[in-house]
Amino acid sequence: MLHVASRSRRGWSSNVVGRVKFCLLQRGRLALLLLVALAAPVRAQAPGDQSATAPEPAATEPAELVAAEDVPAPAPVEPVRTPRVQIHGFVSEGGFISTDNDYIGESSRGSLELFEVGLNVSTEVADKLRAGVQLFARDEGVFHDASPRIDWAYLDYAWRPWLGLRAGVIRMPYGLYNEYADIDAARVPILLPQSVYPFRNRDVLISHRGFSLYGTRELGDAGEIDYQALLGTLIIPRSALTIDGAELDRVDTKYVTGAQLFWRPPFEGLRIGATFIRASIDFHLTLDPATTSQLVMLGLVPPDYDGTIVVSQRPDTLAVGSAEYIRGDLTLAAEYARSWTRQRSSLPSLLPTTTTDSERLYSMATYQVTPKLAAGAYYAVTRDADDRGGHSAKYMEPFQAWQRDLAATLRFDVNDHWLWKVEAHFIDGTADLDPILNPNPVRYWGLFLARTTVTF
């Protein structure tokens, strides 16, 4: 998703590549914001003065003078409903270095830019109705947020166990773990398998704006099913992409729709499911004056060409098959995903219509060795489904058609709120690397990360 590619044409750039580029995170200002939020009272006060003394009961006639049938039964006293506001958050810091190639940022030189911070608030507004919001910011390599952005903010009405409705900015149901991708403490690895949960698409896949239905249905002896269905738009800010030789003016998401279904058979700890998502996206670009002049000179565009171009991905389709098994301290997971994109432009002489088919999969195991120590490992693969061997002329080197990642992680929990992680990746191929950061990629390379996280 969100890869804008082109074919070489007479001296113009060989590829038009999408890349996330955010402003530098203002950590001091954000820390002050969190302190102010935490200092604020978090309990809801019931209406009225709860400390006022109750009035004395009115005098009554002696009990023996009042007929029993004339005494009304006292009305039941209902307790005053006091909404409970929950505030949680996390702060993560870390670093990474690679033996070759630049991943996330300038990892080949080493970087301490692995910072994330989030603050969420939720409450029960009324019976069966909840509301919540999360602010998130990061400074991770080339990915920067100048100020906190809304990860999710929605109303959730659970009408029945089998039917609920959410509205607002809603977590995206995608695979096993996307809805918890922003919670470092909820998993063992630092980086989720990048074949299915690519780091650079985090801000696009984390949520959507619109509506979703969800529920759980018992199947008797056959177990139960969980489902979600969504309709809305993706949230892609103008600053989300930089285009070589052009400026991104705006991104229009025509729609995003999808569904997810998980079956929990009568076999404890097992769940099997599938996710399907389809979107339609238009990127409105303006070529820089130098590029526009060159195209006019080459006769590729008319003399009065204004430099505007629209690149459309219609449709952009994702499908994921998932399986997870938890037995005691052991967790096993595997997912297989396909991504199909049809891309066309308003200037086909420069950007002809293309179709891509990407194949992504992984298998992962984690184990809680002791109450404080956990270990995990996974093997993830990304490859061109139409050209697994990289024989096409569009690849300068065959290994640019695939990326095979063997990763291992150790997690140590100091206490319930503080943890440390270290992680190593041994990688063959460069299919998921940004070609702008890596003009001369190396086939075999390693990536090493360390991170500490505090939650509250």
XYZ file of C-alpha atoms in Angstrom:
456
model
C 0.000 0.000 0.000
C 1.067 3.542 -0.705
C 3.897 2.759 -3.107
C 3.906 5.164 -6.068
C 6.105 3.643 -8.751
C 7.116 4.755 -12.232
C 9.009 3.470 -15.259
C 12.186 5.132 -16.554
C 11.670 7.688 -19.336
C 14.475 9.740 -20.976
C 16.443 11.051 -18.083
C 13.568 11.513 -15.681
C 13.735 9.694 -12.341
C 13.431 5.920 -12.729
C 11.064 5.591 -9.828
C 8.546 7.764 -8.057
C 8.623 6.352 -4.584
C 6.323 7.098 -1.627
C 8.042 7.696 1.652
C 6.733 8.788 4.986
C 8.349 12.011 6.177
C 7.238 13.702 9.366
C 8.410 16.771 11.238
C 10.750 16.440 14.239
C 8.955 15.460 17.465
C 8.950 18.162 20.135
C 9.588 15.867 23.110
C 9.759 18.543 25.757
C 6.423 20.044 24.826
C 4.851 16.584 24.652
C 6.215 15.602 28.058
C 4.722 18.777 29.530
C 1.389 17.897 27.925
C 1.436 14.443 29.527
C 2.312 15.855 32.957
C -0.576 18.303 32.768
C -2.935 15.523 31.717
C -1.830 13.252 34.537
C -2.081 16.034 37.106
C -5.726 16.603 36.225
C -8.329 14.815 38.378
C -9.464 11.549 36.851
C -12.481 10.744 38.968
C -15.958 11.889 38.018
C -17.932 13.754 40.688
C -21.549 12.713 41.134
C -24.107 15.524 40.819
C -25.048 17.375 43.947
C -23.299 17.812 47.284
C -22.644 14.293 48.517
C -21.406 15.597 51.902
C -24.677 17.318 52.859
C -26.420 15.878 55.919
C -29.623 14.000 55.183
C -32.773 15.667 56.620
C -34.354 14.246 59.770
C -37.367 12.050 59.048
C -40.768 13.614 59.736
C -42.534 12.656 62.960
C -45.074 9.849 62.607
C -47.895 8.482 64.726
C -47.167 5.490 66.960
C -46.876 2.315 64.992
C -49.773 0.647 66.805
C -52.170 3.371 65.547
C -51.325 2.848 61.883
C -52.878 0.018 59.990
C -50.333 -2.219 58.333
C -52.148 -2.059 55.037
C -51.821 1.759 54.983
C -48.008 1.772 55.174
C -46.509 1.887 51.650
C -43.468 -0.237 50.916
C -40.282 1.846 50.705
C -39.067 2.474 47.172
C -35.766 0.777 46.300
C -32.821 3.124 46.475
C -30.751 3.138 43.280
C -27.099 4.046 43.709
C -25.886 7.143 41.913
C -24.022 6.149 38.748
C -20.475 7.470 38.822
C -18.672 7.163 35.494
C -15.194 5.756 35.844
C -12.548 7.463 33.760
C -9.504 5.372 32.913
C -6.243 7.005 31.875
C -3.372 4.922 30.560
C -0.244 5.640 28.615
C 3.231 4.557 27.632
C 6.637 5.991 26.844
C 9.241 4.024 24.839
C 12.828 4.856 23.939
C 15.443 2.806 22.152
C 18.000 2.560 19.411
C 18.913 0.510 16.346
C 21.875 -0.216 14.094
C 22.359 -2.286 10.937
C 25.424 -3.878 9.387
C 24.418 -2.617 5.912
C 21.456 -0.839 4.325
C 19.284 1.795 6.005
C 16.054 0.565 7.562
C 13.586 2.971 9.231
C 16.319 5.617 9.164
C 20.094 5.818 8.914
C 20.495 2.525 10.731
C 23.835 1.732 9.099
C 25.330 4.520 11.233
C 23.282 3.688 14.310
C 20.438 5.773 15.699
C 18.762 6.487 19.030
C 15.583 7.615 17.287
C 13.217 4.892 18.474
C 10.919 7.025 20.636
C 7.159 6.573 21.049
C 4.671 8.091 23.477
C 0.931 7.612 23.846
C -1.860 8.678 26.179
C -5.388 7.259 26.114
C -8.559 8.079 28.037
C -11.735 5.994 28.121
C -14.966 6.010 30.088
C -18.408 4.416 30.223
C -20.709 7.248 29.159
C -23.937 5.319 29.725
C -25.148 1.768 29.968
C -23.459 -0.193 27.141
C -21.948 3.013 25.702
C -18.234 3.728 25.964
C -16.022 6.481 24.586
C -12.256 6.650 24.214
C -9.407 8.512 22.565
C -5.661 7.965 22.185
C -3.005 10.535 21.302
C 0.237 9.212 19.857
C 3.544 10.689 18.701
C 6.860 9.240 17.612
C 10.401 10.030 16.554
C 11.603 6.877 14.806
C 14.204 7.238 12.103
C 12.649 9.056 9.157
C 9.204 8.916 10.791
C 8.498 12.028 12.864
C 5.353 13.566 14.350
C 5.748 17.264 15.191
C 2.765 17.046 17.538
C 0.550 14.265 18.910
C -1.923 12.806 16.427
C -5.149 10.947 17.146
C -4.635 7.205 16.831
C -8.252 6.444 17.619
C -11.270 8.298 19.040
C -14.668 6.631 18.949
C -17.989 5.807 20.570
C -18.692 2.124 21.190
C -22.262 0.921 21.761
C -22.480 -2.770 22.736
C -26.178 -3.403 22.116
C -25.985 -7.189 22.347
C -23.080 -9.658 22.624
C -23.633 -10.456 18.935
C -24.009 -6.846 17.736
C -22.200 -3.632 18.593
C -21.528 -0.384 16.736
C -18.464 1.858 16.726
C -18.232 5.309 15.129
C -15.341 7.747 14.815
C -11.649 7.052 14.283
C -11.606 3.292 14.811
C -8.828 0.723 15.159
C -8.320 -1.183 11.915
C -9.045 -4.928 12.175
C -6.156 -6.423 10.219
C -4.647 -9.797 11.035
C -3.986 -11.007 14.560
C -2.171 -8.044 16.077
C -2.800 -4.791 14.198
C -5.291 -3.498 16.778
C -2.546 -3.754 19.412
C 0.404 -2.686 17.260
C 0.806 0.515 19.281
C 1.126 -1.344 22.621
C 4.730 -2.470 23.048
C 3.952 -4.137 26.392
C 1.342 -6.394 24.750
C 3.888 -8.421 22.754
C 7.376 -9.907 22.912
C 9.050 -8.596 19.690
C 10.061 -4.966 19.234
C 9.108 -5.099 15.556
C 6.109 -7.204 14.654
C 6.803 -9.393 11.581
C 7.443 -6.761 8.930
C 6.088 -8.890 6.117
C 2.507 -8.492 7.420
C 2.835 -5.439 9.721
C 5.205 -3.088 7.837
C 6.604 -0.361 10.063
C 6.384 2.346 7.394
C 2.629 1.757 6.906
C 1.855 1.970 10.624
C 0.064 5.344 10.467
C -2.107 4.219 7.544
C -3.112 0.795 8.860
C -3.608 1.663 12.546
C -7.118 3.123 12.122
C -9.824 4.349 9.770
C -12.507 7.025 10.035
C -16.066 5.776 9.730
C -18.219 3.012 11.190
C -17.838 -0.624 12.167
C -20.077 -3.440 13.352
C -18.786 -6.200 15.612
C -19.972 -9.064 17.760
C -19.518 -12.593 19.068
C -21.826 -15.502 18.313
C -21.912 -18.794 20.181
C -21.981 -21.900 17.977
C -22.749 -24.462 20.643
C -20.418 -27.442 20.408
C -18.673 -25.800 17.429
C -17.199 -22.982 19.541
C -17.820 -19.318 18.722
C -17.083 -16.693 16.074
C -15.964 -13.068 16.389
C -16.630 -10.715 13.501
C -16.021 -7.108 12.458
C -17.152 -5.180 9.376
C -16.046 -1.650 8.504
C -16.764 1.207 6.107
C -15.042 4.580 6.001
C -11.928 6.346 4.777
C -8.216 6.096 5.519
C -6.439 8.908 7.340
C -3.433 9.919 5.224
C -2.070 13.421 5.966
C -0.498 15.550 3.241
C 2.847 15.271 4.992
C 2.746 11.476 4.866
C 4.572 11.149 1.529
C 7.464 12.749 -0.281
C 7.742 12.136 -4.005
C 11.032 12.352 -5.888
C 10.636 15.230 -8.381
C 7.157 16.190 -7.188
C 5.181 17.570 -4.270
C 2.165 15.841 -2.768
C -0.752 18.297 -2.690
C -3.378 16.056 -1.140
C -4.539 12.457 -0.740
C -8.160 11.472 -1.369
C -9.339 8.169 0.036
C -12.532 7.398 -1.811
C -13.379 4.564 0.545
C -12.027 1.738 2.647
C -14.170 -1.270 3.425
C -13.468 -4.658 4.888
C -14.416 -7.517 7.155
C -12.732 -9.836 9.624
C -13.918 -13.199 10.934
C -12.287 -15.324 13.644
C -13.412 -18.785 14.682
C -12.600 -20.121 18.137
C -13.191 -23.876 17.934
C -13.838 -25.977 21.051
C -10.088 -26.434 21.385
C -8.770 -24.180 24.118
C -6.273 -21.537 23.006
C -6.856 -21.824 19.239
C -8.280 -19.167 16.927
C -8.363 -19.140 13.126
C -9.468 -16.241 10.976
C -9.324 -14.130 7.852
C -9.299 -10.406 7.044
C -10.208 -8.647 3.806
C -9.676 -4.916 3.169
C -10.175 -2.898 -0.023
C -9.456 0.806 -0.549
C -9.456 3.376 -3.343
C -6.847 6.156 -3.114
C -5.956 9.161 -5.290
C -2.630 11.002 -4.885
C -2.698 14.561 -6.265
C 0.829 15.704 -7.164
C 2.534 18.734 -8.674
C 5.816 18.143 -10.498
C 8.632 20.563 -9.742
C 9.435 23.207 -12.423
C 12.649 21.498 -13.530
C 10.895 18.189 -14.131
C 7.987 19.884 -15.895
C 10.330 21.801 -18.222
C 12.247 18.624 -19.040
C 9.043 16.775 -19.938
C 7.971 19.640 -22.218
C 11.370 19.625 -23.945
C 11.132 15.875 -24.494
C 7.683 16.264 -26.023
C 6.044 14.036 -23.413
C 3.574 16.740 -22.395
C 2.063 19.748 -24.227
C 3.752 23.166 -23.863
C 0.953 24.467 -21.631
C 1.188 21.525 -19.196
C 0.740 22.862 -15.628
C 2.689 20.090 -13.879
C -0.239 18.461 -12.067
C -0.728 14.716 -12.065
C -3.077 12.301 -10.305
C -1.849 8.814 -9.389
C -4.661 6.423 -8.469
C -4.575 3.082 -6.698
C -7.962 1.597 -7.553
C -8.358 -0.803 -6.008
C -5.799 -1.515 -3.303
C -6.670 -4.907 -1.804
C -5.320 -6.763 1.242
C -6.222 -10.288 2.354
C -4.824 -12.101 5.407
C -5.270 -15.631 6.724
C -4.375 -16.034 10.415
C -3.918 -18.748 13.028
C -2.844 -18.536 16.674
C -2.489 -21.170 19.392
C -1.816 -20.395 23.060
C -1.009 -23.176 25.503
C 0.234 -22.095 28.899
C 3.344 -19.954 28.437
C 3.743 -20.879 24.752
C 2.234 -18.885 21.876
C 2.429 -20.000 18.236
C 1.222 -17.787 15.378
C 1.310 -17.803 11.582
C -0.180 -15.527 8.919
C -0.278 -15.449 5.127
C -1.140 -12.208 3.305
C -1.552 -11.037 -0.279
C -1.613 -7.454 -1.509
C -2.932 -6.526 -4.964
C -2.603 -2.999 -6.336
C -3.674 -1.566 -9.689
C -2.043 1.812 -10.250
C -2.747 4.259 -13.057
C -2.124 7.962 -13.625
C -3.480 10.966 -15.489
C -0.187 11.033 -17.426
C 0.236 7.470 -18.764
C 3.137 8.491 -21.024
C 5.109 9.129 -17.843
C 3.462 6.734 -15.379
C 1.836 3.836 -17.247
C -0.731 1.562 -15.636
C 0.837 -1.163 -13.486
C -0.377 -4.035 -11.339
C 1.493 -5.587 -8.421
C 0.942 -8.774 -6.451
C 2.870 -9.020 -3.191
C 3.053 -12.206 -1.130
C 3.752 -11.942 2.622
C 3.925 -14.545 5.372
C 5.506 -15.403 8.722
C 5.544 -17.922 11.544
C 6.305 -16.913 15.137
C 6.798 -18.531 18.535
C 7.088 -16.871 21.950
C 7.603 -18.430 25.376
C 7.343 -17.021 28.907
C 10.497 -18.540 30.400
C 9.995 -17.051 33.890
C 7.506 -14.495 35.266
C 9.984 -11.761 34.253
C 11.739 -13.214 31.186
C 10.216 -14.023 27.785
C 11.810 -15.095 24.502
C 10.527 -15.078 20.948
C 11.532 -15.749 17.356
C 9.955 -15.488 13.925
C 10.725 -16.055 10.263
C 9.076 -13.596 7.861
C 9.064 -13.510 4.053
C 8.095 -10.760 1.605
C 8.287 -11.449 -2.132
C 6.941 -10.532 -5.536
C 4.282 -13.165 -6.189
C 4.680 -12.758 -9.963
C 8.485 -12.904 -9.934
C 9.801 -14.665 -6.836
C 13.265 -15.037 -8.322
C 13.663 -11.378 -9.277
C 14.241 -12.082 -12.985
C 12.246 -9.082 -14.222
C 14.060 -6.102 -15.718
C 12.412 -3.834 -13.136
C 14.888 -5.163 -10.554
C 18.495 -3.982 -10.703
C 19.418 -7.017 -8.595
C 17.383 -10.238 -8.191
C 17.439 -9.984 -4.358
C 15.328 -6.804 -4.575
C 12.327 -9.063 -5.288
C 12.346 -10.687 -1.835
C 13.170 -10.155 1.829
C 13.614 -13.052 4.266
C 13.894 -12.062 7.916
C 14.949 -14.341 10.791
C 14.432 -12.503 14.097
C 14.968 -13.303 17.792
C 13.914 -11.284 20.859
C 14.466 -11.291 24.624
C 12.089 -9.374 26.906
C 12.733 -8.654 30.591
C 10.040 -7.138 32.819
C 11.608 -5.209 35.691
C 8.138 -4.846 37.234
C 4.529 -4.503 36.112
C 5.183 -1.103 34.510
C 8.751 -1.213 33.184
C 10.330 -3.558 30.624
C 13.423 -3.937 28.429
C 13.827 -5.692 25.074
C 16.717 -6.607 22.776
C 16.239 -7.955 19.251
C 18.353 -9.222 16.344
C 17.395 -9.652 12.678
C 19.344 -11.621 10.057
C 18.014 -10.626 6.644
C 18.388 -11.833 3.049
C 17.036 -9.438 0.411
C 15.821 -5.853 0.262
C 12.213 -5.933 -1.010
C 10.908 -3.799 1.873
C 13.701 -1.213 1.858
C 13.204 2.368 0.723
C 15.187 2.703 -2.542
C 15.820 6.401 -1.892
C 17.614 5.559 1.369
C 19.337 2.588 -0.277
C 20.579 3.413 -3.804
C 23.162 0.585 -3.558
C 21.523 -2.154 -1.479
C 23.412 -5.116 -0.011
C 21.780 -8.550 -0.117
C 22.777 -9.974 3.285
C 22.522 -7.668 6.294
C 21.701 -7.543 9.979
C 19.555 -5.250 12.125
C 19.832 -4.931 15.922
C 17.451 -3.060 18.230
C 17.036 -2.318 21.943
C 14.098 -0.646 23.653
C 12.735 0.157 27.098
C 9.069 0.933 27.773
C 7.223 2.363 30.769
C 3.444 1.950 31.001
C 0.959 3.464 33.423
